[in-house]
């Protein structure tokens, strides 16, 4: 029997590599698995040999201890792999296919899935609509920062790459299709980015950089990225974005005015989420900062895309309200300016095929935009620590040496 090594969350600030056993086509009991999901048969699924699996900022929230994630939870929801075993009920996906796995787990049968709302599938998480691999309170589906992983509902979910050799040549771009490229693109679409738009992106982490690149693809005339981290802002400038350092210059409107001549943009994208900090050199965590600031700088009638993660349970929050996701948001300002807000998980399947074609035909360079950096599975704990310190990199785990050897 093949072994299966994986990245496990152990306690705040610590992940480790464990042997979790080779997967099969059933969801067995384990850390974080919803009791109602234990024993769930998945003959509609496949086993993948993981080619690449990425570390995400959403994983980092758990690793910092900012969620109720249990010790031993296997991490990883950004998965690209080769099919090595297919379930009895799989008809169209074949052994040997190289595929991208949407981070949302979706059955393809419920009302939400049939309406393309695969981010709120009603059949995969007994607690509430929506699920993901390796994530707290998402049903307990085992994460894919591992050598092998089981993926359910394969015929419906998986995006097959048309040519394996071509795909491996562009694997650092294609690995972003499982989450951050569609998430950034969804943020830009939700914000109403179109040719000529002026766009503000809050946050220069990987999702923020993906949103900025997506805004460029959609024809934005100016993309402004704001952050407190100068290294990440340098990365944003590397592919043509304007930047605002909110640690050095806390007045966002003034900085936008220096760039555009007016203190507002057509639309804005929140790629920070609930661990936002206040603007300025010595301010601490203030989780409503980004939401309130983008309302201030977005024109009346504008749209706000909010792919940044907000949670209903944050044990490390700065106050009691924030521990339950209650933030001091200036909703009256948004109402007065007739803003449109779009929140929630990204329905990856709505976008991933189009973005794949953009990559394969040279119209998108997402790996360059987010500074994709290959590491081994054994390097994952160190990469988590480096990412936590604000490294301007998107860490891509290559568990079998498949990328390096290609």
XYZ file of C-alpha atoms in Angstrom:
406
model
C 0.000 0.000 0.000
C 1.314 3.417 -0.947
C 2.024 5.860 1.841
C 0.482 9.296 1.851
C 2.295 12.157 3.566
C 0.376 15.360 4.240
C 0.510 18.737 5.990
C -1.437 18.720 9.265
C -2.423 21.659 11.454
C -1.408 20.830 15.033
C -1.785 23.990 17.099
C -1.517 27.757 16.585
C 1.702 28.438 14.743
C 2.546 24.801 14.066
C 2.018 22.450 11.144
C 3.797 19.153 10.605
C 4.152 16.434 7.998
C 2.271 13.227 8.848
C 1.606 9.905 7.165
C -2.191 9.794 6.924
C -2.606 6.622 4.890
C -3.544 6.178 1.260
C -7.032 7.491 0.446
C -9.956 5.450 -0.795
C -13.377 6.296 -2.159
C -15.052 6.849 1.180
C -14.970 9.715 3.675
C -13.719 8.174 6.904
C -13.706 9.619 10.396
C -10.877 11.972 11.281
C -10.088 15.458 12.574
C -12.816 17.867 11.565
C -15.000 15.331 9.752
C -18.664 16.045 10.364
C -20.225 12.983 12.042
C -22.999 13.012 9.443
C -20.379 12.695 6.689
C -18.493 9.768 8.230
C -18.719 6.690 6.016
C -19.964 8.596 3.005
C -19.345 6.497 -0.110
C -17.800 8.250 -3.094
C -17.908 5.891 -6.065
C -18.479 9.069 -8.079
C -14.966 10.156 -7.090
C -11.345 9.646 -8.071
C -7.965 9.310 -6.400
C -5.398 11.861 -7.548
C -1.640 11.800 -7.443
C -1.073 15.404 -6.420
C 1.084 17.292 -8.903
C 0.862 20.711 -7.212
C -0.962 21.984 -4.150
C -0.706 25.553 -2.944
C -0.555 27.260 0.438
C -3.398 29.766 0.720
C -3.943 32.771 2.970
C -7.144 31.063 4.101
C -5.015 28.181 5.398
C -2.923 30.717 7.270
C -5.955 31.943 9.223
C -6.329 28.438 10.640
C -2.628 28.001 11.305
C -2.562 31.272 13.258
C -5.269 29.852 15.501
C -7.904 32.262 14.291
C -10.540 29.592 13.690
C -11.902 26.572 15.530
C -9.888 24.151 13.390
C -9.109 20.934 15.315
C -5.611 19.593 15.849
C -4.678 17.110 13.149
C -6.763 18.710 10.383
C -5.150 17.948 7.009
C -4.779 21.209 5.140
C -5.029 22.157 1.494
C -7.812 23.164 -0.866
C -5.779 24.203 -3.936
C -5.149 20.954 -5.792
C -3.945 19.938 -9.251
C -3.339 16.278 -9.934
C -3.198 13.208 -12.151
C -6.060 10.718 -11.959
C -4.749 7.308 -10.871
C -7.981 5.605 -9.790
C -11.605 6.156 -10.796
C -14.755 5.174 -8.946
C -17.371 2.804 -10.319
C -19.754 5.650 -11.172
C -17.233 7.885 -12.969
C -17.970 7.934 -16.696
C -15.954 10.671 -18.406
C -12.820 11.301 -16.345
C -10.141 8.683 -17.089
C -6.950 7.390 -15.513
C -4.030 9.530 -16.615
C -6.041 12.754 -16.967
C -4.352 15.855 -15.562
C -6.968 17.972 -13.813
C -7.621 21.075 -11.758
C -9.795 20.639 -8.660
C -12.134 23.521 -7.714
C -11.704 24.247 -4.024
C -15.494 24.255 -3.559
C -16.850 20.726 -3.302
C -20.069 20.486 -5.298
C -22.429 17.618 -6.076
C -23.851 18.868 -9.376
C -27.311 17.673 -8.384
C -28.788 20.251 -5.979
C -30.578 23.464 -6.899
C -27.530 25.612 -6.130
C -25.208 23.571 -8.330
C -27.718 23.568 -11.193
C -27.813 27.371 -10.977
C -23.954 27.536 -11.118
C -23.734 28.441 -7.440
C -21.294 25.636 -6.757
C -19.857 27.541 -3.800
C -23.054 26.894 -1.833
C -23.747 23.266 -2.714
C -26.487 21.925 -0.462
C -25.387 18.285 -0.280
C -21.737 18.207 0.796
C -21.710 19.891 4.213
C -24.322 18.877 6.800
C -23.868 22.135 8.733
C -24.592 24.681 6.013
C -24.332 25.172 2.238
C -20.810 25.185 0.880
C -17.738 23.069 1.425
C -14.013 22.886 0.745
C -11.122 20.468 1.161
C -9.082 20.669 4.353
C -11.020 23.503 5.921
C -12.653 24.022 9.279
C -16.438 23.556 9.472
C -16.646 22.588 5.803
C -17.812 19.018 6.203
C -14.452 17.408 6.895
C -13.300 16.546 3.367
C -9.621 15.679 3.627
C -7.222 18.338 2.399
C -4.875 18.039 -0.536
C -1.531 19.325 0.760
C -0.523 15.708 0.418
C 0.849 13.136 -1.993
C -2.563 11.641 -2.819
C -6.137 12.841 -2.293
C -9.683 11.672 -2.918
C -11.928 14.003 -4.927
C -15.695 13.316 -5.056
C -18.148 14.076 -7.903
C -15.336 13.871 -10.432
C -17.307 14.028 -13.678
C -19.032 17.215 -12.588
C -16.208 19.072 -10.871
C -12.877 18.315 -12.460
C -11.391 20.527 -15.166
C -9.326 18.338 -17.490
C -6.372 19.955 -19.231
C -6.540 19.189 -22.964
C -2.841 18.364 -23.405
C -0.698 17.029 -20.558
C 2.665 18.153 -21.938
C 1.392 21.668 -22.610
C -0.190 21.746 -19.163
C 3.042 20.750 -17.424
C 4.862 23.533 -19.266
C 2.391 26.009 -17.774
C 1.721 24.200 -14.511
C 2.717 27.137 -12.294
C -0.041 29.169 -13.931
C -2.577 26.348 -14.123
C -2.172 25.444 -10.458
C -3.781 28.803 -9.630
C -7.068 27.697 -11.249
C -8.148 25.761 -8.166
C -8.674 28.945 -6.146
C -6.828 32.231 -6.257
C -7.097 33.065 -9.956
C -10.872 32.442 -10.091
C -11.203 34.113 -6.676
C -9.367 37.231 -7.792
C -11.281 37.219 -11.055
C -14.585 36.788 -9.204
C -13.658 39.770 -7.044
C -13.049 41.864 -10.147
C -16.235 40.669 -11.860
C -18.255 41.272 -8.686
C -16.834 44.788 -8.474
C -17.995 45.504 -12.009
C -14.552 45.977 -13.553
C -14.802 46.740 -17.257
C -12.680 48.465 -19.928
C -11.616 51.872 -18.644
C -12.458 51.238 -14.975
C -10.345 52.620 -12.183
C -9.968 49.942 -9.532
C -8.716 49.821 -5.956
C -7.564 46.438 -4.624
C -7.154 46.184 -0.855
C -4.405 43.714 -0.056
C -1.306 42.674 -2.000
C -1.238 39.050 -0.924
C -1.684 36.360 -3.567
C -5.458 36.861 -3.909
C -5.041 40.631 -4.119
C -2.393 40.244 -6.805
C -4.659 37.804 -8.658
C -7.512 40.321 -8.446
C -5.250 43.082 -9.751
C -4.094 40.949 -12.691
C -7.724 39.996 -13.357
C -8.725 43.664 -13.414
C -6.013 44.267 -16.001
C -7.297 41.367 -18.115
C -10.797 42.871 -17.929
C -9.516 46.167 -19.296
C -9.144 48.424 -16.254
C -7.401 51.690 -17.069
C -5.724 51.990 -13.658
C -5.337 49.361 -10.930
C -4.250 50.658 -7.522
C -3.157 48.149 -4.864
C -2.974 49.082 -1.188
C -1.157 47.234 1.585
C 0.973 47.720 4.709
C 3.750 45.485 3.349
C 6.289 47.196 1.088
C 7.634 43.903 -0.327
C 4.184 42.879 -1.501
C 3.610 46.308 -3.035
C 6.851 45.934 -4.973
C 5.450 42.704 -6.400
C 2.260 44.548 -7.438
C 4.292 47.188 -9.254
C 6.228 44.481 -11.084
C 3.266 43.862 -13.405
C 2.044 47.418 -13.853
C -0.073 48.297 -10.825
C -0.035 51.608 -8.994
C 0.459 51.167 -5.258
C -0.370 52.807 -1.944
C 1.615 52.052 1.224
C -0.970 52.490 3.967
C 1.589 52.113 6.733
C 3.459 55.172 5.504
C 0.462 57.112 4.119
C -2.698 56.188 6.053
C -5.094 58.499 4.189
C -6.270 56.295 1.331
C -8.383 58.937 -0.393
C -5.486 61.378 -0.559
C -3.214 58.752 -2.064
C -5.780 57.832 -4.695
C -6.210 61.498 -5.547
C -2.476 61.831 -6.147
C -2.702 59.008 -8.683
C -6.039 59.749 -10.387
C -6.630 63.429 -9.688
C -9.781 62.595 -7.718
C -10.092 60.764 -4.362
C -12.266 57.945 -5.621
C -12.325 54.908 -7.875
C -15.050 53.279 -9.940
C -14.923 50.025 -7.979
C -13.010 48.252 -5.239
C -12.056 44.718 -4.191
C -11.458 43.572 -0.601
C -8.775 40.861 -0.643
C -7.848 41.159 3.026
C -10.738 39.846 5.095
C -11.257 39.611 8.807
C -7.641 39.975 9.971
C -7.424 43.524 8.598
C -5.265 46.086 10.377
C -5.788 49.809 10.700
C -3.904 52.201 8.471
C -0.773 53.873 9.815
C 2.547 52.935 11.373
C 1.391 51.860 14.830
C -2.216 50.737 14.484
C -3.305 47.245 15.404
C -5.929 44.855 14.159
C -9.208 46.494 13.162
C -11.304 44.002 11.182
C -13.748 46.501 9.633
C -10.996 48.780 8.299
C -10.958 47.553 4.713
C -14.731 47.376 4.299
C -15.164 50.915 5.600
C -12.258 52.339 3.596
C -13.415 50.886 0.283
C -16.866 52.386 0.828
C -15.214 55.749 1.397
C -13.195 55.684 -1.827
C -15.661 54.001 -4.204
C -17.853 56.366 -6.193
C -21.582 56.566 -5.652
C -23.279 53.723 -7.495
C -20.079 51.680 -7.523
C -19.653 48.012 -6.691
C -17.565 46.302 -4.023
C -16.241 42.787 -4.610
C -15.428 41.056 -1.309
C -13.582 37.762 -1.850
C -11.628 38.372 1.372
C -12.558 35.824 4.030
C -14.899 36.734 6.885
C -15.842 34.155 9.510
C -18.567 33.439 12.030
C -16.070 32.169 14.602
C -12.776 33.918 15.420
C -11.451 32.987 18.879
C -8.497 35.372 18.484
C -10.575 38.449 17.610
C -9.887 41.859 19.118
C -13.308 42.139 20.789
C -16.264 39.966 21.750
C -18.414 41.024 18.789
C -15.708 40.213 16.249
C -15.383 36.716 17.721
C -18.755 36.016 16.102
C -18.160 37.964 12.898
C -19.940 41.133 14.055
C -18.000 44.146 12.791
C -18.493 47.917 13.053
C -19.246 48.474 9.382
C -20.524 51.830 8.149
C -23.476 50.331 6.344
C -25.175 53.723 6.296
C -22.339 55.066 4.144
C -22.720 52.202 1.690
C -26.477 52.738 1.623
C -26.107 56.488 1.030
C -23.736 55.850 -1.874
C -25.946 53.093 -3.353
C -23.124 50.600 -3.281
C -23.526 46.997 -4.344
C -21.770 44.390 -2.161
C -20.913 40.878 -3.362
C -19.532 38.477 -0.746
C -18.930 34.795 -0.153
C -16.896 31.933 -1.581
C -16.054 32.031 -5.250
C -17.973 29.669 -7.566
C -14.766 28.425 -9.185
C -16.484 26.391 -11.890
C -18.082 29.537 -13.283
C -14.665 30.832 -14.342
C -11.968 28.156 -14.386
C -12.368 26.951 -17.982
C -12.189 30.475 -19.415
C -9.158 31.279 -17.282
C -7.505 28.016 -18.339
C -7.872 29.032 -21.968
C -6.433 32.475 -21.202
C -3.396 30.791 -19.640
C -2.899 28.213 -22.383
C -3.073 30.897 -25.058
C -0.718 33.329 -23.363
C -3.307 35.921 -22.295
C -2.720 35.533 -18.553
C 0.531 35.281 -16.577
C -0.840 34.657 -13.135
C 2.213 32.764 -11.815
C 4.402 35.783 -12.521
C 1.885 38.148 -10.940
C 1.748 36.218 -7.652
C 5.437 35.163 -7.630
C 4.785 31.420 -7.670
C 7.529 29.626 -5.731
C 7.997 25.838 -5.862
C 8.763 23.960 -2.636
C 8.809 20.320 -1.541
C 6.286 18.833 0.872
C 8.941 18.756 3.596
C 9.493 22.499 3.164
C 5.831 23.308 3.849
C 6.176 24.060 7.595
C 8.951 26.565 6.919
C 6.946 28.080 4.069
C 3.960 28.583 6.376
C 6.208 30.465 8.789
C 7.686 32.589 6.004
C 4.248 33.351 4.550
C 3.049 34.371 8.009
C 5.796 36.976 8.102
C 4.464 38.562 4.919
C 6.638 36.996 2.236
C 5.541 38.126 -1.210
C 5.358 34.608 -2.616
C 2.709 32.084 -3.572
C 4.092 28.803 -2.287
C 3.390 25.834 -4.568
C 4.051 22.411 -3.043
C 5.422 19.788 -5.453
C 5.026 16.609 -3.372
C 6.452 14.140 -5.915
C 9.054 16.335 -7.627
C 6.844 16.291 -10.734
C 7.402 19.941 -11.621
C 11.132 20.015 -11.032
C 11.641 16.878 -13.069
C 9.542 17.976 -16.032
